[in-house]
Amino acid sequence: MREIVCVLHRELVRNNLVAWTAGNVSGRVPGEELFVIKPSGVSYDDLTPESMVVCDLDGALVEGSLAPSSDTAAHAYIYRHMPEVNGVVHTHSTYASAWAARGEPIPCVLTAMADEFGGEIPVGPFALIGNDDIGQGVVATLRGRRSPAVLMRNHGVFAIGDSPKAAVKAAVMCEDVARTVHVSRQLGEPLPIPQGDVDRLYNRYQNVYGQRSNR
Amino acid sequence: MREIVCVLHRELVRNNLVAWTAGNVSGRVPGEELFVIKPSGVSYDDLTPESMVVCDLDGALVEGSLAPSSDTAAHAYIYRHMPEVNGVVHTHSTYASAWAARGEPIPCVLTAMADEFGGEIPVGPFALIGNDDIGQGVVATLRGRRSPAVLMRNHGVFAIGDSPKAAVKAAVMCEDVARTVHVSRQLGEPLPIPQGDVDRLYNRYQNVYGQRSNR
Amino acid sequence: MREIVCVLHRELVRNNLVAWTAGNVSGRVPGEELFVIKPSGVSYDDLTPESMVVCDLDGALVEGSLAPSSDTAAHAYIYRHMPEVNGVVHTHSTYASAWAARGEPIPCVLTAMADEFGGEIPVGPFALIGNDDIGQGVVATLRGRRSPAVLMRNHGVFAIGDSPKAAVKAAVMCEDVARTVHVSRQLGEPLPIPQGDVDRLYNRYQNVYGQRSNR
Amino acid sequence: MREIVCVLHRELVRNNLVAWTAGNVSGRVPGEELFVIKPSGVSYDDLTPESMVVCDLDGALVEGSLAPSSDTAAHAYIYRHMPEVNGVVHTHSTYASAWAARGEPIPCVLTAMADEFGGEIPVGPFALIGNDDIGQGVVATLRGRRSPAVLMRNHGVFAIGDSPKAAVKAAVMCEDVARTVHVSRQLGEPLPIPQGDVDRLYNRYQNVYGQRSNR
């Protein structure tokens, strides 16, 4: 899991989701009340599987010589309250954060968005770092919804998945559709997709897309 | 052909036309009722000539151990109905998809657009995945037109060519002009190019440009 | 000179000035009525010093097994009529071409623009490829002006320099300021720089900047 | 220090803060009245620790065979008047320079901005190169403020830090938030963050974030 989480941070860089050290990936350790997360303030180039830290579901450091990410409390809260989630990603990716700064959800006007998010990407509350407010905001917004990503107001993106890779995919797709819908709206209003079609696309994608072993 | 199609997927990545696994290239096998296409949901890094799959013109898997791209039916339909087409590319590239989300064709206001597309890049209908609707929409829009690319409404781009490389070139140029015309229109209206000049540019480019062996 | 011109094409790619094969660099052969230019329709990856072609100042092929760039006539015209020019670059770079599509010069609102261009970047006429129209438009616009770059209407950029490297620098800076001024104007009007200050900046930069041997 | 300053220039390139040679990093030599800075007009690829030049706090060349950056006087002025500053970065990064061209400060509407800048990023005066005007404008704007970056009108960014790396981080974050806030404002007004929350975020980030040894 240290290896997996370490390598996935490269996807944040490769997909231009992060500047400097502002983004992190975590993954639940299968069968244990633990998760692996990035150490705080370490540059992506310097990350190694060994430097990743292990925390319990209260966010307390269990293993590792570096301090865990300052977003650890939010990751821990999500793992504690959403047992189906095995991966969490946090970024300040540009276009998604631009929607978040206006507190506006991203409307579902692309088939790729219907596929992955099953509707709009919702906005979560403004919350300060330092206690459980961010985690609570993420869980309250995502629980029971299709979207695996939330735009935290004036802040950035939290994305979840049943694996760390799925959460990274959700973060990548969130920025991709945030950018495309933004660009589209710059010159007029995108055409809506009828809800029935959104539902059909979502159901098909969740059940048919990809190799059987990938789902 | 497996090798050619595999390598061309790198051009999608290099030209920033795709996020995650959302784009694919296919190529008709010369002299046979078959085409080679990307396997579904496999990352571009992991593609090898061996992992590419071969389908017949109904889209049925003929050779390969992985499931074919979920867009296979659309590719198959195009090969079945446009015998002059030997390569097909599908992407959700940002700027082209932004025009597609508004259902707006890209006006021909650049000489490079007149060269490659011979006029505007047209919009095709909204269509759900899962049957022949997308393929029909692509063929109905592109047949008898100069443009080798179509903006499928709320979806993305399909580009065709007399070779897979020509189709990739059309997809790359489509995003390039989609972006430039978008940027231009953000601060005012681009000047039109008279139809006679569009025709002259198109005819010259199709007949004179490049090395003789490239045409 | 083949080596120099070949290597400079990599700068076009690295600075994101070109899509596919749409851009070229040429350099005058010192002391001869010849220049080296890119072959037509060859991808940047495949360029080698040997594949570069040599033309005379009428644009006729003198040396090389490939057809010269389809923009060769324009390069030749510039070398013929501007003896002080030893390098020419042509691109369809996005932001500069967006200004060109509207036929609008880029106003001088950045000190970096005053340094390199000494004022606005001017617009040249609409001209078809195939005869001397493009070359004439470039020369008529740039002769006697400070700016080493011109926005050819509905087309793209021609940049000149006393060396191929200087012309590439002008093309890179042209796109850079085209983008920055575009972005600035999206949210309001940039503040003008008084003409006297533009003059002071230009004169200083042309005479003081860089290492003595670079000027 | 030559090694550190040389390597940090790669971060300017990697983070797309610079075109051609238009940006520079300097670092104060610990315990001496000297700083290391980039030589003028040398491309980032060609920089080596040996080619970096050493200047005294009046900007006079002390060591090195190349002419120092044309921005040396500004760096020297900052070191002379802000003894707590050990690193200075100057760029013309696109989005920050776009705000600078309008003479508009960047409002603090992102938690990441509150963390790093503690409020808006301010605008400094228009100033010509060639004497102490730029340095005076930077110092007059930044002294006594939280923000480690200033948008110099019609020009670009100066960023400072207690180390060259901290100054580079400030320059990277300045462009990142300049872009995100710009994009956000393109489609409406970003929501403000109450001043009390800005203060809480800033104080926490300056005191808690990162590894203890990094602060």
Coordinates of C-alpha atoms in Angstrom, one line a residue, chain B residues 8 11 14-16 95 108-112 115 165-166 168-169 172-173 176 179-194 197-198 200-201 204-205 208-211 214, chain C residues 13 16 18-22 38-43 45-46 65-68 70 92-95 97-104 126-130 153-156 181-183 185-186:
Chain B
L8 CA -0.3 6.5 -32.3
E11 CA 0.3 11.1 -29.9
R14 CA 1.7 14.0 -26.1
N15 CA -0.8 16.4 -27.7
N16 CA -2.9 16.6 -24.5
Y95 CA -11.7 22.9 -26.4
C108 CA -13.5 28.7 -40.3
V109 CA -11.5 31.8 -39.4
L110 CA -7.9 30.5 -39.7
T111 CA -6.0 29.6 -42.8
A112 CA -4.8 26.4 -41.1
D115 CA -6.2 23.9 -45.2
K165 CA -2.0 8.7 -38.7
A166 CA -4.2 11.0 -40.8
V168 CA -4.8 11.4 -35.5
K169 CA -3.6 14.5 -37.3
V172 CA -4.8 17.1 -33.2
M173 CA -5.6 19.9 -35.6
D176 CA -5.6 23.2 -32.0
R179 CA -8.6 26.3 -28.9
T180 CA -7.3 29.2 -31.1
V181 CA -10.8 30.2 -32.4
H182 CA -12.2 29.9 -28.8
V183 CA -9.4 32.2 -27.5
S184 CA -9.9 34.6 -30.4
R185 CA -13.7 34.9 -29.7
Q186 CA -13.2 35.6 -26.0
L187 CA -12.2 39.2 -26.9
G188 CA -14.3 39.9 -30.0
E189 CA -15.4 38.4 -33.3
P190 CA -12.7 36.8 -35.5
L191 CA -12.8 38.1 -39.1
P192 CA -14.3 35.7 -41.6
I193 CA -12.4 34.3 -44.5
P194 CA -14.3 34.6 -47.8
D197 CA -10.3 31.8 -50.3
V198 CA -11.3 28.9 -48.1
R200 CA -8.4 27.9 -52.7
L201 CA -6.6 27.1 -49.5
R204 CA -4.0 23.6 -52.5
Y205 CA -3.3 22.0 -49.2
V208 CA 0.4 20.3 -52.8
Y209 CA 1.4 20.1 -49.1
G210 CA 3.9 17.7 -47.7
Q211 CA 6.2 15.1 -49.3
N214 CA 3.0 11.5 -47.4
Chain C
V13 CA 8.0 22.2 -29.7
N16 CA 4.3 24.9 -27.4
V18 CA 3.4 24.3 -32.9
A19 CA 0.9 21.5 -33.4
W20 CA 1.7 18.6 -35.7
T21 CA 4.1 20.0 -38.4
A22 CA 2.7 23.5 -38.5
K38 CA 12.6 22.7 -42.8
P39 CA 11.3 20.1 -45.3
S40 CA 7.5 20.1 -45.8
G41 CA 5.2 18.0 -43.7
V42 CA 8.0 16.2 -41.8
S43 CA 7.4 15.7 -38.1
D45 CA 10.8 14.2 -34.2
D46 CA 12.1 13.0 -37.5
S65 CA 16.1 15.2 -51.2
L66 CA 12.8 16.4 -49.7
A67 CA 10.5 19.1 -50.8
P68 CA 11.0 22.4 -48.9
S70 CA 5.3 25.2 -48.2
H92 CA 0.4 29.3 -35.7
S93 CA 1.0 29.7 -32.0
T94 CA -2.4 29.8 -30.2
Y95 CA -2.7 33.3 -28.6
S97 CA -3.0 33.5 -33.9
A98 CA -6.1 34.4 -31.9
W99 CA -5.2 38.1 -32.1
A100 CA -4.4 37.6 -35.8
A101 CA -7.8 36.1 -36.4
R102 CA -9.4 39.3 -35.1
G103 CA -6.9 41.4 -37.0
E104 CA -6.0 43.2 -33.8
F126 CA -4.6 38.6 -45.2
A127 CA -2.7 36.8 -47.9
L128 CA -3.0 33.4 -49.7
I129 CA -0.1 31.0 -49.9
G130 CA 1.3 30.1 -53.4
R153 CA -4.4 38.2 -40.5
N154 CA -6.4 35.0 -40.0
H155 CA -3.1 33.1 -40.2
G156 CA -0.3 33.2 -37.7
V181 CA -2.1 40.5 -22.6
H182 CA -5.0 38.3 -23.7
V183 CA -5.4 37.0 -20.1
R185 CA -7.8 41.9 -21.0
Q186 CA -10.2 39.1 -20.1

